[in-house]
Amino acid sequence: MDLTLIVVLVIALALFFDFTNGFHDTANAMATPIATGALKPKVAVALAAVLNLIGAFLSTEVAKTISGGIIKEGDGGVLITPELIFAGLIGAIVWNMITWLLGLPSSSSHALFGGLIGAAIVGFGLQAIDFSVVLSKVILPALLAPVTAGLIAFAATKLAYAITRRYDGKPDGRDGFRRAQVFSSSLVALAHGTNDAQKTMGVITLTLIAAGLQAPGDDVQTWVIVTCAIAIALGTYMGGWRIIKTLGTGLTDVKPAQGFASETATAATILASSHVGFALSTTQVASGSVIGSGLGRRGSKVRWRTAGRIGVGWLLTLPAAGAVGAVAALVAHLGVVGIIIDTVVGVSVIVGIFVWSRRSEVAPHNVVSEVADSGRAVKIKRNPKPKKKVAK
């Protein structure tokens, strides 16, 4: 197949992955403000889309980690071909669609890494992967970031309720925090753009380097930044309502103070990681923050069965996407026929999952009744009035 054509196909597939990344991760920023009623669902996803677009222009450190870090650069350039990148993207997209159908907030980032690693190993063996970079900038952040964000959210929630104890028993659930959530959720959406949009930029840059159209070490090209920013923003605007439902009510019933604490912890963790080039999972960070805020509020319960399902999804994401990417890479070795087979099978799976999802649709009109009402699900008893002393 003509090299230019395969590069165009890879770029198109990468942008579609970026689109799925957007609607898969909308919940990271907007599940809690929707749950507490701070923002209406459609307003929330529109705001997240705009801020994701802006955030994509603020940093390229994560893109450099992917384009010149995980896959080794050898004498002949990067040890991966555009065909193998194509196969890796299929693995990432298929896993993203499966977890979206199940409503699981899994990691789009790890799906991408898994798909690329699986394809690269099939093409060039284990020596194609820089495992020191994978360990330091992917695995360790995946383990530490959710725990860190959860601890910050736990402490922030405790502090918020300690400071505002006089509001106990009021049905509005501390409206000041509800208004503050507009700012904190916006910060998460902006942070998401600085981290997740970079990953697709890195993949496209990796493709250009592999095809000899860009020198290793060069900066990400402007047109790559612009197209990736637009793709993730459009995906975000679609709204991943199934995953919003899971994060909004599945883990814990969210009150405004909790939402503000978890969003602030999420944003701080993601922004710090983007600054140093850690390609972490924003979904894992957001889930860890929600759990931490649930543990930090008196009267709140964390649904550990749901948390366990999400945890299993986290563990399976990288190897599952890697396995699909590896199979697609084996097929891609057949040449033009292999690429056609990968394309047909991939499109069929994606369309099949979408059609299946229509059987139990979750959309703005019904996610509100289940998610937004959860802000009133837990009522804290009003403190009893002090008894008057009777003079003897």
Coordinates of C-alpha atoms in Angstrom, one line a residue:
M1 CA 0.0 0.0 0.0
D2 CA 1.2 3.5 -0.8
L3 CA 3.0 5.0 2.2
T4 CA 1.1 8.3 2.0
L5 CA -2.3 6.5 1.9
I6 CA -1.4 4.4 5.0
V7 CA -0.2 7.6 6.9
V8 CA -3.5 9.3 6.0
L9 CA -5.5 6.2 7.3
V10 CA -3.5 6.2 10.5
I11 CA -4.1 9.9 11.1
A12 CA -7.8 9.5 10.5
L13 CA -8.0 6.6 12.9
A14 CA -5.9 8.5 15.5
L15 CA -8.4 11.4 15.3
F16 CA -11.3 9.0 15.7
F17 CA -9.6 7.6 18.8
D18 CA -9.2 11.1 20.1
F19 CA -13.0 11.6 19.5
T20 CA -13.8 8.4 21.5
N21 CA -11.3 9.6 24.2
G22 CA -13.4 12.8 24.5
F23 CA -16.8 11.2 25.1
H24 CA -15.3 8.4 27.1
D25 CA -13.7 10.9 29.6
T26 CA -16.4 13.7 29.7
A27 CA -17.4 12.2 33.1
N28 CA -14.0 13.0 34.6
A29 CA -14.9 16.6 34.8
M30 CA -18.7 16.8 34.6
A31 CA -20.2 13.8 36.4
T32 CA -20.1 15.4 39.8
P33 CA -21.4 18.9 38.9
I34 CA -24.3 17.1 37.0
A35 CA -24.8 14.9 40.1
T36 CA -25.2 17.9 42.4
G37 CA -27.2 20.0 40.0
A38 CA -24.4 22.6 39.7
L39 CA -24.6 22.4 35.9
K40 CA -27.3 21.1 33.5
P41 CA -26.1 18.1 31.5
K42 CA -25.9 19.8 28.1
V43 CA -24.3 22.9 29.5
A44 CA -21.8 20.8 31.3
V45 CA -20.6 18.9 28.2
A46 CA -20.5 22.1 26.1
L47 CA -18.3 23.8 28.7
A48 CA -16.0 20.8 29.0
A49 CA -15.7 20.7 25.2
V50 CA -14.5 24.3 25.0
L51 CA -12.0 23.9 27.9
N52 CA -10.7 20.7 26.4
L53 CA -10.1 22.5 23.2
I54 CA -8.2 25.3 25.0
G55 CA -6.2 22.9 27.2
A56 CA -4.9 21.0 24.2
F57 CA -2.9 24.0 23.2
L58 CA -1.2 24.5 26.6
S59 CA 1.4 21.7 26.7
T60 CA 3.0 19.0 24.5
E61 CA 5.1 17.3 27.1
V62 CA 2.9 14.2 27.2
A63 CA 2.9 14.0 23.4
K64 CA 6.8 13.9 23.5
T65 CA 6.6 11.0 26.0
I66 CA 4.6 8.9 23.4
S67 CA 6.3 10.0 20.2
G68 CA 9.9 9.7 21.5
G69 CA 9.7 7.7 24.7
I70 CA 7.7 4.5 24.9
I71 CA 8.7 3.2 21.5
K72 CA 12.5 3.1 21.2
E73 CA 14.3 5.1 18.5
G74 CA 16.9 3.0 16.6
D75 CA 19.4 3.6 13.8
G76 CA 16.7 3.3 11.2
G77 CA 14.3 5.6 13.2
V78 CA 11.5 4.6 15.5
L79 CA 11.0 0.8 15.8
I80 CA 7.4 0.8 14.6
T81 CA 5.7 1.3 11.2
P82 CA 2.6 3.2 10.3
E83 CA 0.8 -0.2 9.7
L84 CA 1.6 -1.3 13.2
I85 CA 0.4 2.0 14.7
F86 CA -2.8 1.5 12.7
A87 CA -3.2 -1.9 14.4
G88 CA -2.4 -0.5 17.8
L89 CA -5.1 2.2 17.4
I90 CA -7.7 -0.5 16.5
G91 CA -6.9 -2.2 19.8
A92 CA -7.3 1.0 21.7
I93 CA -10.6 2.1 20.0
V94 CA -12.2 -1.4 20.4
W95 CA -11.5 -1.5 24.1
N96 CA -12.7 2.1 24.5
M97 CA -16.0 1.2 22.9
I98 CA -16.5 -1.9 25.0
T99 CA -15.9 -0.1 28.3
W100 CA -18.2 2.7 27.2
L101 CA -20.9 0.2 26.5
L102 CA -20.5 -1.3 30.0
G103 CA -20.4 2.2 31.5
L104 CA -16.9 1.6 33.0
P105 CA -14.7 4.6 33.4
S106 CA -11.6 2.8 32.2
S107 CA -8.4 4.5 30.9
S108 CA -8.3 5.6 27.3
S109 CA -4.6 6.3 27.9
H110 CA -3.8 2.8 28.9
A111 CA -5.9 1.4 26.0
L112 CA -3.7 3.5 23.7
F113 CA -0.5 2.4 25.3
G114 CA -1.5 -1.2 25.3
G115 CA -2.5 -1.2 21.7
L116 CA 0.7 0.4 20.6
I117 CA 2.9 -1.9 22.8
G118 CA 1.1 -5.0 21.6
A119 CA 1.5 -4.0 17.9
A120 CA 5.2 -3.0 18.4
I121 CA 6.1 -6.3 20.1
V122 CA 4.5 -8.3 17.2
G123 CA 6.4 -6.2 14.7
F124 CA 9.9 -5.9 16.3
G125 CA 9.9 -7.9 19.5
L126 CA 10.3 -6.7 23.1
Q127 CA 13.4 -4.6 22.2
A128 CA 11.1 -2.1 20.5
I129 CA 9.7 -1.0 23.9
D130 CA 11.6 1.2 26.4
F131 CA 10.3 -0.4 29.5
S132 CA 12.0 2.1 31.8
V133 CA 9.9 4.8 30.3
V134 CA 6.7 2.6 30.5
L135 CA 7.5 2.0 34.2
S136 CA 8.4 5.6 35.2
K137 CA 5.9 7.5 33.1
V138 CA 3.0 5.1 32.8
I139 CA 2.9 2.3 35.4
L140 CA 4.0 4.3 38.5
P141 CA 1.7 7.2 37.8
A142 CA -1.2 4.8 37.2
L143 CA -0.6 3.4 40.7
L144 CA 0.3 6.6 42.6
A145 CA -2.0 9.2 40.9
P146 CA -5.4 7.8 41.9
V147 CA -4.2 7.2 45.5
T148 CA -2.8 10.7 45.7
A149 CA -5.9 12.3 44.3
G150 CA -8.1 10.2 46.6
L151 CA -6.1 11.3 49.7
I152 CA -6.3 14.9 48.7
A153 CA -10.0 14.7 48.0
F154 CA -10.6 12.9 51.4
A155 CA -8.7 15.6 53.3
A156 CA -10.4 18.4 51.3
T157 CA -13.9 17.0 52.0
K158 CA -13.2 16.6 55.7
L159 CA -11.9 20.2 55.8
A160 CA -14.9 21.5 53.8
Y161 CA -17.4 19.9 56.2
A162 CA -15.5 21.0 59.3
I163 CA -15.5 24.6 58.2
T164 CA -19.2 24.6 57.2
R165 CA -20.6 22.5 60.0
R166 CA -23.2 25.1 60.7
Y167 CA -25.0 24.2 57.4
D168 CA -25.7 20.7 58.6
G169 CA -29.3 19.7 57.9
K170 CA -30.0 22.3 55.2
P171 CA -31.6 20.8 52.1
D172 CA -29.5 22.9 49.7
G173 CA -26.4 21.0 50.7
R174 CA -24.1 24.1 51.0
D175 CA -25.0 26.1 47.9
G176 CA -21.7 27.9 48.0
F177 CA -19.9 24.7 47.0
R178 CA -22.4 24.1 44.3
R179 CA -21.5 27.4 42.6
A180 CA -17.8 26.8 43.2
Q181 CA -18.1 23.5 41.3
V182 CA -18.6 25.4 38.1
F183 CA -15.0 26.6 38.5
S184 CA -13.5 23.4 39.8
S185 CA -15.1 21.2 37.1
S186 CA -13.9 23.7 34.5
L187 CA -10.4 23.3 35.8
V188 CA -10.6 19.5 35.4
A189 CA -11.8 19.9 31.8
L190 CA -8.9 22.3 31.1
A191 CA -6.5 19.9 32.7
H192 CA -7.9 16.9 30.7
G193 CA -7.1 18.8 27.5
T194 CA -3.5 19.3 28.6
N195 CA -3.0 15.6 29.2
D196 CA -5.3 13.4 27.0
A197 CA -5.3 15.4 23.8
Q198 CA -1.5 15.2 23.9
K199 CA -1.6 11.4 23.5
T200 CA -3.2 11.5 20.1
M201 CA -0.7 14.2 19.1
G202 CA 2.1 11.9 20.2
V203 CA 0.6 9.0 18.1
I204 CA 0.4 11.2 14.9
T205 CA 3.9 12.5 15.5
L206 CA 5.1 9.0 16.0
T207 CA 3.5 8.0 12.6
L208 CA 5.2 11.0 10.8
I209 CA 8.5 10.0 12.3
A210 CA 8.0 6.3 11.4
A211 CA 7.2 7.3 7.8
G212 CA 10.2 9.6 7.5
L213 CA 8.1 12.7 7.3
Q214 CA 9.4 14.3 10.5
A215 CA 12.8 14.0 12.3
P216 CA 12.9 12.4 15.8
G217 CA 13.0 15.0 18.5
D218 CA 11.2 17.7 16.5
D219 CA 8.4 19.6 18.1
V220 CA 4.8 18.6 17.5
Q221 CA 3.5 20.3 14.3
T222 CA 0.9 23.0 14.6
W223 CA -1.7 21.3 12.4
V224 CA -1.4 18.2 14.6
I225 CA -2.2 20.2 17.7
V226 CA -5.2 21.9 16.1
T227 CA -6.8 18.8 14.6
C228 CA -6.4 16.8 17.8
A229 CA -7.8 19.7 19.9
I230 CA -10.9 19.8 17.7
A231 CA -11.4 16.0 17.7
I232 CA -11.3 15.7 21.5
A233 CA -13.5 18.7 21.9
L234 CA -16.2 17.3 19.5
G235 CA -16.0 13.9 21.4
T236 CA -16.4 15.7 24.7
Y237 CA -19.5 17.5 23.5
M238 CA -21.1 14.2 22.6
G239 CA -21.1 13.4 26.3
G240 CA -20.3 9.9 27.6
W241 CA -23.6 9.6 29.5
R242 CA -23.1 5.9 30.5
I243 CA -19.9 6.7 32.3
I244 CA -21.3 10.0 33.7
K245 CA -24.0 7.8 35.3
T246 CA -21.4 5.5 36.8
L247 CA -19.2 8.2 38.3
G248 CA -22.2 10.4 39.3
T249 CA -24.1 7.7 41.3
G250 CA -22.3 4.4 40.9
L251 CA -19.4 5.1 43.4
T252 CA -21.0 7.3 46.0
D253 CA -23.9 9.8 46.3
V254 CA -22.3 13.2 45.6
K255 CA -23.0 16.4 47.5
P256 CA -21.7 19.8 46.4
A257 CA -18.8 20.0 48.9
Q258 CA -17.7 16.5 47.9
G259 CA -17.9 17.4 44.2
F260 CA -15.8 20.5 44.7
A261 CA -13.2 18.6 46.7
S262 CA -12.9 15.8 44.3
E263 CA -12.7 18.0 41.2
T264 CA -10.0 20.2 42.8
A265 CA -8.0 17.1 43.7
T266 CA -8.4 15.7 40.2
A267 CA -7.3 19.0 38.5
A268 CA -4.3 19.5 40.7
T269 CA -3.1 15.9 40.1
I270 CA -3.6 16.0 36.3
L271 CA -1.9 19.5 35.8
A272 CA 1.1 18.4 37.9
S273 CA 1.5 15.2 35.8
S274 CA 1.1 17.1 32.5
H275 CA 3.8 19.5 33.5
V276 CA 6.4 16.7 34.0
G277 CA 5.2 14.6 31.0
F278 CA 3.4 11.8 32.9
A279 CA 0.9 10.2 30.5
L280 CA -1.5 9.2 33.3
S281 CA -5.1 8.1 33.2
T282 CA -7.3 11.0 34.0
T283 CA -10.2 8.6 34.5
Q284 CA -8.3 6.8 37.2
V285 CA -7.5 10.1 38.9
A286 CA -11.1 11.2 38.7
S287 CA -12.4 7.9 40.1
G288 CA -9.9 8.0 43.0
S289 CA -11.0 11.5 43.8
V290 CA -14.7 10.6 43.9
I291 CA -13.9 7.6 46.2
G292 CA -11.8 9.8 48.5
S293 CA -14.6 12.4 48.7
G294 CA -17.1 9.7 49.5
L295 CA -14.9 8.4 52.4
G296 CA -14.5 12.0 53.6
R297 CA -18.2 12.9 54.2
R298 CA -20.1 11.8 57.2
G299 CA -23.1 9.7 56.3
S300 CA -21.8 8.8 52.8
K301 CA -21.1 5.3 51.6
V302 CA -18.8 4.1 48.9
R303 CA -20.2 1.3 46.7
W304 CA -17.2 -0.9 46.8
R305 CA -18.7 -3.5 44.4
T306 CA -18.8 -0.8 41.7
A307 CA -15.3 0.3 42.6
G308 CA -14.2 -3.3 42.3
R309 CA -15.7 -3.5 38.8
I310 CA -13.8 -0.4 37.8
G311 CA -10.6 -1.7 39.3
V312 CA -10.9 -4.9 37.3
G313 CA -11.4 -2.8 34.2
W314 CA -8.2 -0.8 35.0
L315 CA -6.2 -4.0 35.3
L316 CA -7.5 -5.5 32.1
T317 CA -7.2 -2.4 29.9
L318 CA -3.5 -2.4 29.0
P319 CA -3.2 -6.2 28.4
A320 CA -6.6 -6.4 26.7
A321 CA -6.0 -3.5 24.3
G322 CA -2.5 -4.9 23.8
A323 CA -3.9 -8.3 22.8
V324 CA -6.3 -6.8 20.3
G325 CA -3.5 -4.6 18.9
A326 CA -1.2 -7.6 18.6
V327 CA -3.9 -9.6 16.7
A328 CA -4.5 -6.6 14.4
A329 CA -0.8 -6.3 13.8
L330 CA -0.5 -10.0 12.8
V331 CA -3.3 -9.4 10.3
A332 CA -1.7 -6.1 9.1
H333 CA 1.5 -8.1 8.2
L334 CA -0.5 -9.5 5.2
G335 CA -0.1 -6.1 3.5
V336 CA -2.9 -4.4 1.8
V337 CA -5.3 -7.3 2.4
G338 CA -4.5 -7.2 6.1
I339 CA -5.1 -3.5 6.4
I340 CA -8.5 -3.9 4.6
I341 CA -9.4 -6.9 6.9
D342 CA -8.4 -4.8 10.0
T343 CA -10.5 -1.9 8.8
V344 CA -13.6 -4.0 8.0
V345 CA -13.5 -5.9 11.3
G346 CA -12.8 -2.8 13.3
V347 CA -15.6 -0.8 11.8
S348 CA -18.0 -3.8 12.2
V349 CA -17.2 -4.1 15.9
I350 CA -17.6 -0.4 16.5
V351 CA -21.0 -0.2 14.7
G352 CA -22.1 -3.4 16.4
I353 CA -21.4 -1.9 19.8
F354 CA -23.2 1.3 19.0
V355 CA -26.3 -0.6 17.8
W356 CA -26.2 -2.7 20.9
S357 CA -26.0 0.4 23.1
R358 CA -29.3 1.7 21.6
R359 CA -31.1 -1.2 23.4
S360 CA -30.5 0.6 26.8
E361 CA -29.8 4.2 25.8
V362 CA -28.5 6.6 28.4
A363 CA -28.9 10.2 27.3
P364 CA -29.3 13.7 28.8
H365 CA -33.0 13.2 29.3
N366 CA -32.7 10.1 31.5
V367 CA -29.3 10.6 33.0
V368 CA -30.6 13.6 34.9
S369 CA -33.2 11.7 36.8
E370 CA -30.6 9.1 38.0
V371 CA -27.6 11.3 38.4
A372 CA -28.6 14.8 39.3
D373 CA -31.0 13.6 42.0
S374 CA -28.2 11.8 43.8
G375 CA -27.1 15.1 45.3
R376 CA -30.2 14.7 47.6
A377 CA -29.8 11.0 48.2
V378 CA -28.2 11.3 51.6
K379 CA -29.7 13.5 54.2
I380 CA -27.8 14.5 57.3
K381 CA -29.9 14.8 60.4
R382 CA -30.3 18.3 61.9
N383 CA -28.4 18.8 65.1
P384 CA -30.8 18.7 68.1
K385 CA -31.6 22.0 69.7
P386 CA -30.0 22.5 73.1
K387 CA -32.4 21.9 76.0
K388 CA -33.1 24.8 78.3
K389 CA -32.1 24.4 81.8
V390 CA -35.0 24.5 84.3
A391 CA -34.2 26.6 87.3
K392 CA -34.7 24.7 90.5

